[in-house]
Tab-separated table of C-alpha atoms in Angstrom:
chain	number	residue	atom	x	y	z
A	1026	MET	CA	-9.010	-12.815	-16.084
A	1027	ASN	CA	-10.252	-14.816	-13.096
A	1028	ASN	CA	-13.982	-15.310	-12.641
A	1029	MET	CA	-14.137	-13.665	-9.206
A	1030	SER	CA	-17.045	-11.783	-7.656
A	1031	VAL	CA	-16.617	-8.476	-5.853
A	1032	SER	CA	-17.354	-10.252	-2.563
A	1033	GLU	CA	-14.650	-12.828	-3.265
A	1034	ALA	CA	-12.165	-10.089	-4.106
A	1035	VAL	CA	-12.937	-8.233	-0.856
A	1036	LEU	CA	-12.735	-11.337	1.339
A	1037	SER	CA	-9.555	-12.721	-0.251
A	1038	ARG	CA	-7.613	-9.443	-0.417
A	1039	ARG	CA	-4.919	-9.065	2.213
A	1040	SER	CA	-1.670	-7.146	2.600
A	1041	ILE	CA	0.943	-9.554	1.249
A	1042	ARG	CA	4.507	-9.391	2.563
A	1043	VAL	CA	6.182	-12.146	0.548
A	1044	PHE	CA	5.793	-12.084	-3.253
A	1045	LYS	CA	6.836	-14.446	-6.022
A	1046	PRO	CA	9.385	-13.019	-8.489
A	1047	ASP	CA	7.015	-13.696	-11.414
A	1048	ALA	CA	6.606	-10.619	-13.613
A	1049	VAL	CA	3.211	-8.938	-13.845
A	1050	PRO	CA	2.149	-8.502	-17.507
A	1051	PHE	CA	1.871	-4.917	-18.718
A	1052	GLU	CA	-1.461	-5.677	-20.413
A	1053	VAL	CA	-2.977	-6.785	-17.089
A	1054	LEU	CA	-1.817	-3.676	-15.233
A	1055	HIS	CA	-2.999	-1.417	-18.052
A	1056	ARG	CA	-6.435	-3.090	-18.006
A	1057	ILE	CA	-6.693	-2.604	-14.235
A	1058	MET	CA	-5.650	1.046	-14.350
A	1059	ASP	CA	-8.070	1.710	-17.201
A	1060	LYS	CA	-10.976	0.325	-15.151
A	1061	ALA	CA	-9.853	2.168	-12.000
A	1062	ARG	CA	-10.495	5.487	-13.765
A	1063	TRP	CA	-14.143	4.966	-12.802
A	1064	ALA	CA	-13.491	5.148	-9.052
A	1065	PRO	CA	-15.637	7.845	-7.382
A	1066	SER	CA	-14.250	11.328	-6.816
A	1067	GLY	CA	-15.880	14.500	-5.527
A	1068	CYS	CA	-16.820	16.913	-8.343
A	1069	ASN	CA	-15.084	14.424	-10.668
A	1070	PHE	CA	-11.677	15.946	-9.778
A	1071	GLN	CA	-9.906	12.581	-10.237
A	1072	PRO	CA	-6.941	13.937	-8.217
A	1073	TRP	CA	-4.887	10.747	-8.324
A	1074	GLU	CA	-1.610	10.309	-10.206
A	1075	ALA	CA	0.813	7.385	-10.234
A	1076	THR	CA	3.904	5.823	-11.735
A	1077	ILE	CA	4.236	2.030	-11.845
A	1078	LEU	CA	7.775	0.667	-11.820
A	1079	THR	CA	9.119	-2.792	-12.537
A	1080	GLY	CA	12.399	-4.381	-13.653
A	1081	GLU	CA	15.581	-2.311	-13.686
A	1082	PRO	CA	14.008	1.079	-12.831
A	1083	LEU	CA	12.398	-0.424	-9.722
A	1084	ALA	CA	15.650	-2.126	-8.700
A	1085	GLN	CA	17.593	1.122	-9.122
A	1086	LEU	CA	15.127	3.101	-7.010
A	1087	GLN	CA	15.101	0.481	-4.266
A	1088	GLN	CA	18.878	0.445	-4.114
A	1089	LYS	CA	18.900	4.233	-3.721
A	1090	MET	CA	16.402	3.983	-0.864
A	1091	LEU	CA	18.388	1.227	0.868
A	1092	VAL	CA	21.513	3.390	1.080
A	1093	SER	CA	19.727	6.671	1.875
A	1094	PRO	CA	18.531	7.875	5.294
A	1095	MET	CA	14.828	8.423	5.818
A	1096	GLN	CA	13.887	12.029	5.170
A	1097	ASP	CA	13.377	14.472	8.018
A	1098	PRO	CA	10.815	15.905	8.310
A	1099	PRO	CA	8.714	13.095	6.829
A	1100	GLU	CA	6.294	13.736	3.973
A	1101	TYR	CA	3.405	13.431	6.423
A	1102	SER	CA	2.728	11.594	9.675
A	1103	TRP	CA	0.981	8.291	9.026
A	1104	SER	CA	1.245	7.192	12.673
A	1105	ASP	CA	-0.791	9.994	14.279
A	1106	PRO	CA	-3.418	7.505	15.554
A	1107	GLU	CA	-0.737	6.272	17.972
A	1108	VAL	CA	-1.703	9.190	20.222
A	1109	ILE	CA	-5.009	7.371	20.799
A	1110	PRO	CA	-4.373	4.623	23.404
A	1111	GLU	CA	-6.722	2.149	21.717
A	1112	CYS	CA	-5.028	2.612	18.344
A	1113	LYS	CA	-1.539	2.321	19.825
A	1114	ALA	CA	-2.542	-0.902	21.579
A	1115	ARG	CA	-3.957	-2.257	18.288
A	1116	LEU	CA	-0.744	-1.387	16.457
A	1117	GLN	CA	1.362	-3.132	19.090
A	1118	GLN	CA	-0.879	-6.210	18.995
A	1119	VAL	CA	-0.699	-6.491	15.204
A	1120	GLY	CA	3.073	-6.009	15.248
A	1121	ALA	CA	3.502	-8.664	17.932
A	1122	SER	CA	1.323	-11.135	15.999
A	1123	MET	CA	3.276	-10.534	12.790
A	1124	TYR	CA	6.681	-10.952	14.396
A	1125	GLN	CA	5.469	-14.048	16.267
A	1126	ALA	CA	4.271	-15.583	12.986
A	1127	MET	CA	7.747	-15.009	11.528
A	1128	GLU	CA	9.391	-16.320	14.728
A	1129	ILE	CA	11.249	-13.025	15.219
A	1130	GLY	CA	11.847	-12.240	18.886
A	1131	ARG	CA	11.487	-8.770	20.396
A	1132	SER	CA	15.222	-8.642	21.100
A	1133	ASP	CA	16.259	-9.919	17.658
A	1134	SER	CA	17.299	-6.526	16.267
A	1135	ASP	CA	18.999	-8.018	13.196
A	1136	ALA	CA	15.895	-9.899	12.051
A	1137	ARG	CA	13.681	-6.911	12.779
A	1138	GLY	CA	16.050	-4.704	10.790
A	1139	ASP	CA	15.873	-7.134	7.874
A	1140	PHE	CA	12.086	-6.918	7.959
A	1141	VAL	CA	12.203	-3.119	7.923
A	1142	ARG	CA	14.531	-3.242	4.902
A	1143	SER	CA	12.112	-5.632	3.209
A	1144	ASN	CA	9.589	-2.771	3.344
A	1145	VAL	CA	11.944	-0.714	1.177
A	1146	THR	CA	12.133	-3.486	-1.410
A	1147	SER	CA	8.330	-3.939	-1.224
A	1148	PHE	CA	8.651	-7.527	0.022
A	1149	GLY	CA	9.979	-8.723	-3.313
A	1150	ALA	CA	6.992	-7.511	-5.341
A	1151	PRO	CA	7.863	-7.351	-9.069
A	1152	ALA	CA	5.918	-4.113	-9.566
A	1153	VAL	CA	5.214	-1.116	-7.347
A	1154	LEU	CA	2.693	1.669	-7.920
A	1155	MET	CA	3.873	5.040	-6.583
A	1156	CYS	CA	0.892	7.300	-5.858
A	1157	TYR	CA	1.101	11.091	-5.544
A	1158	PHE	CA	-1.092	14.123	-6.168
A	1159	ASP	CA	-1.141	17.909	-6.330
A	1160	ARG	CA	-0.308	19.541	-2.983
A	1161	ARG	CA	-3.253	21.925	-3.417
A	1162	MET	CA	-5.670	19.052	-2.868
A	1163	GLY	CA	-7.282	18.940	0.578
A	1164	SER	CA	-8.719	16.228	2.810
A	1165	PRO	CA	-11.741	15.426	0.578
A	1166	GLN	CA	-9.426	14.747	-2.338
A	1167	TRP	CA	-7.163	12.598	-0.124
A	1168	SER	CA	-10.210	10.381	0.459
A	1169	ASP	CA	-10.820	10.290	-3.304
A	1170	VAL	CA	-7.294	8.952	-3.791
A	1171	GLY	CA	-7.974	6.312	-1.113
A	1172	MET	CA	-11.084	5.153	-2.978
A	1173	TRP	CA	-9.068	4.941	-6.202
A	1174	LEU	CA	-6.376	2.830	-4.542
A	1175	GLN	CA	-8.951	0.524	-2.943
A	1176	THR	CA	-10.555	0.061	-6.368
A	1177	ILE	CA	-7.153	-0.848	-7.807
A	1178	MET	CA	-6.476	-3.407	-5.065
A	1179	LEU	CA	-9.836	-5.117	-5.651
A	1180	LEU	CA	-9.278	-5.149	-9.408
A	1181	LEU	CA	-5.870	-6.730	-8.774
A	1182	ARG	CA	-7.585	-9.521	-6.827
A	1183	GLU	CA	-10.050	-10.006	-9.682
A	1184	GLU	CA	-7.019	-10.692	-11.896
A	1185	GLY	CA	-5.516	-13.125	-9.373
A	1186	LEU	CA	-2.911	-10.611	-8.197
A	1187	ASP	CA	-2.081	-9.404	-4.712
A	1188	SER	CA	-0.989	-6.146	-3.144
A	1189	CYS	CA	0.302	-4.367	-0.071
A	1190	PRO	CA	-0.297	-0.660	0.560
A	1191	GLN	CA	2.952	0.938	1.769
A	1192	GLU	CA	2.687	4.243	3.606
A	1193	PHE	CA	6.232	3.453	4.803
A	1194	LEU	CA	7.622	4.529	1.431
A	1195	SER	CA	6.631	8.116	2.265
A	1196	MET	CA	9.774	8.130	4.420
A	1197	HIS	CA	11.669	8.338	1.101
A	1198	ALA	CA	9.134	10.581	-0.649
A	1199	ARG	CA	11.511	13.223	-1.995
A	1200	LEU	CA	13.939	10.589	-3.280
A	1201	ILE	CA	11.100	8.730	-5.025
A	1202	LYS	CA	9.713	11.880	-6.620
A	1203	ASP	CA	13.134	12.950	-7.820
A	1204	PHE	CA	13.741	9.498	-9.333
A	1205	ILE	CA	10.455	9.372	-11.265
A	1206	GLY	CA	10.575	13.038	-12.281
A	1207	VAL	CA	7.799	14.489	-10.134
A	1208	SER	CA	8.197	17.933	-8.534
A	1209	ASP	CA	8.450	17.919	-4.745
A	1210	GLU	CA	7.285	21.530	-4.762
A	1211	THR	CA	3.997	20.790	-6.498
A	1212	HIS	CA	3.197	17.200	-5.462
A	1213	ILE	CA	2.877	15.194	-2.271
A	1214	PHE	CA	3.741	11.488	-2.267
A	1215	PHE	CA	0.873	9.452	-0.825
A	1216	CYS	CA	1.951	5.805	-0.695
A	1217	GLY	CA	3.230	2.840	-2.652
A	1218	ILE	CA	1.275	-0.272	-3.611
A	1219	ALA	CA	3.344	-3.456	-3.919
A	1220	ILE	CA	1.891	-5.639	-6.709
A	1221	GLY	CA	2.513	-9.287	-7.550
A	1222	TYR	CA	1.574	-12.878	-6.757
A	1223	ARG	CA	1.587	-14.046	-3.151
A	1224	VAL	CA	3.688	-16.887	-1.792
A	1225	GLU	CA	0.943	-18.945	-0.168
A	1226	ASP	CA	2.857	-20.962	2.416
A	1227	THR	CA	4.638	-18.223	4.364
A	1228	ALA	CA	3.679	-17.385	7.941
A	1229	VAL	CA	3.652	-13.634	7.386
A	1230	ASN	CA	1.098	-14.048	4.579
A	1231	SER	CA	-1.235	-16.247	6.585
A	1232	PHE	CA	-1.239	-14.993	10.174
A	1233	GLU	CA	-4.714	-14.051	11.371
A	1234	ARG	CA	-5.860	-10.460	10.880
A	1235	GLN	CA	-8.858	-9.942	13.111
A	1236	ARG	CA	-11.783	-7.741	12.150
A	1237	GLU	CA	-14.262	-5.981	14.403
A	1238	PRO	CA	-17.842	-7.286	14.268
A	1239	VAL	CA	-20.222	-5.142	12.226
A	1240	GLU	CA	-22.013	-3.953	15.361
A	1241	GLY	CA	-18.719	-2.690	16.764
A	1242	ASN	CA	-18.343	0.030	14.133
A	1243	VAL	CA	-21.724	0.446	12.408
A	1244	ARG	CA	-25.117	1.567	13.688
A	1245	PHE	CA	-28.379	1.007	11.804
A	1246	LEU	CA	-31.199	3.513	12.362
A	1247	GLY	CA	-34.754	3.512	11.049
A	1248	PHE	CA	-34.910	-0.157	9.969
């Protein structure tokens, strides 16, 4: 285990889009998932569930997704903030910065298509966590699952690993659930988490992700 503080894990975590092929040891993932059980959840519901795939099962699932159309209707809409002009502008700015870092032009449909397909294969990550939960769970429990996943991503950094949350995989939610043996009737697929070791010297892993200043999003009263 790396000797990394929580602050170091937070500041060094980023969504990685090029991974090394190096396998992630089972013992490391088991240790992380065991610790993540202590993430906060309202009324201690612990609504999260997951399957982690690697090796041949992961390759088989990815191949199925590559040759299958995206489901319609989607599992849920993860792009609703686009209706807010500020959020749509932010999304366009981030997309433009990413494609510029990879030297992919706006009119280069082939290269853009390759990048979309790389989402399906989780950017070459050797392991992918598939997260889902009972459909009866409401918005508070959705936030519980988010806190669990954030805990996992920080614990991955503590171990020297990297990750990329993938809401995009919800476009193949029913296929994924069928493959791993989870009922579509009873469970909703939330997202995937690509897990592995980052390739340091790639543009897409190092382009600048800006953050709002504290005062832009947080108010302090009574101090």
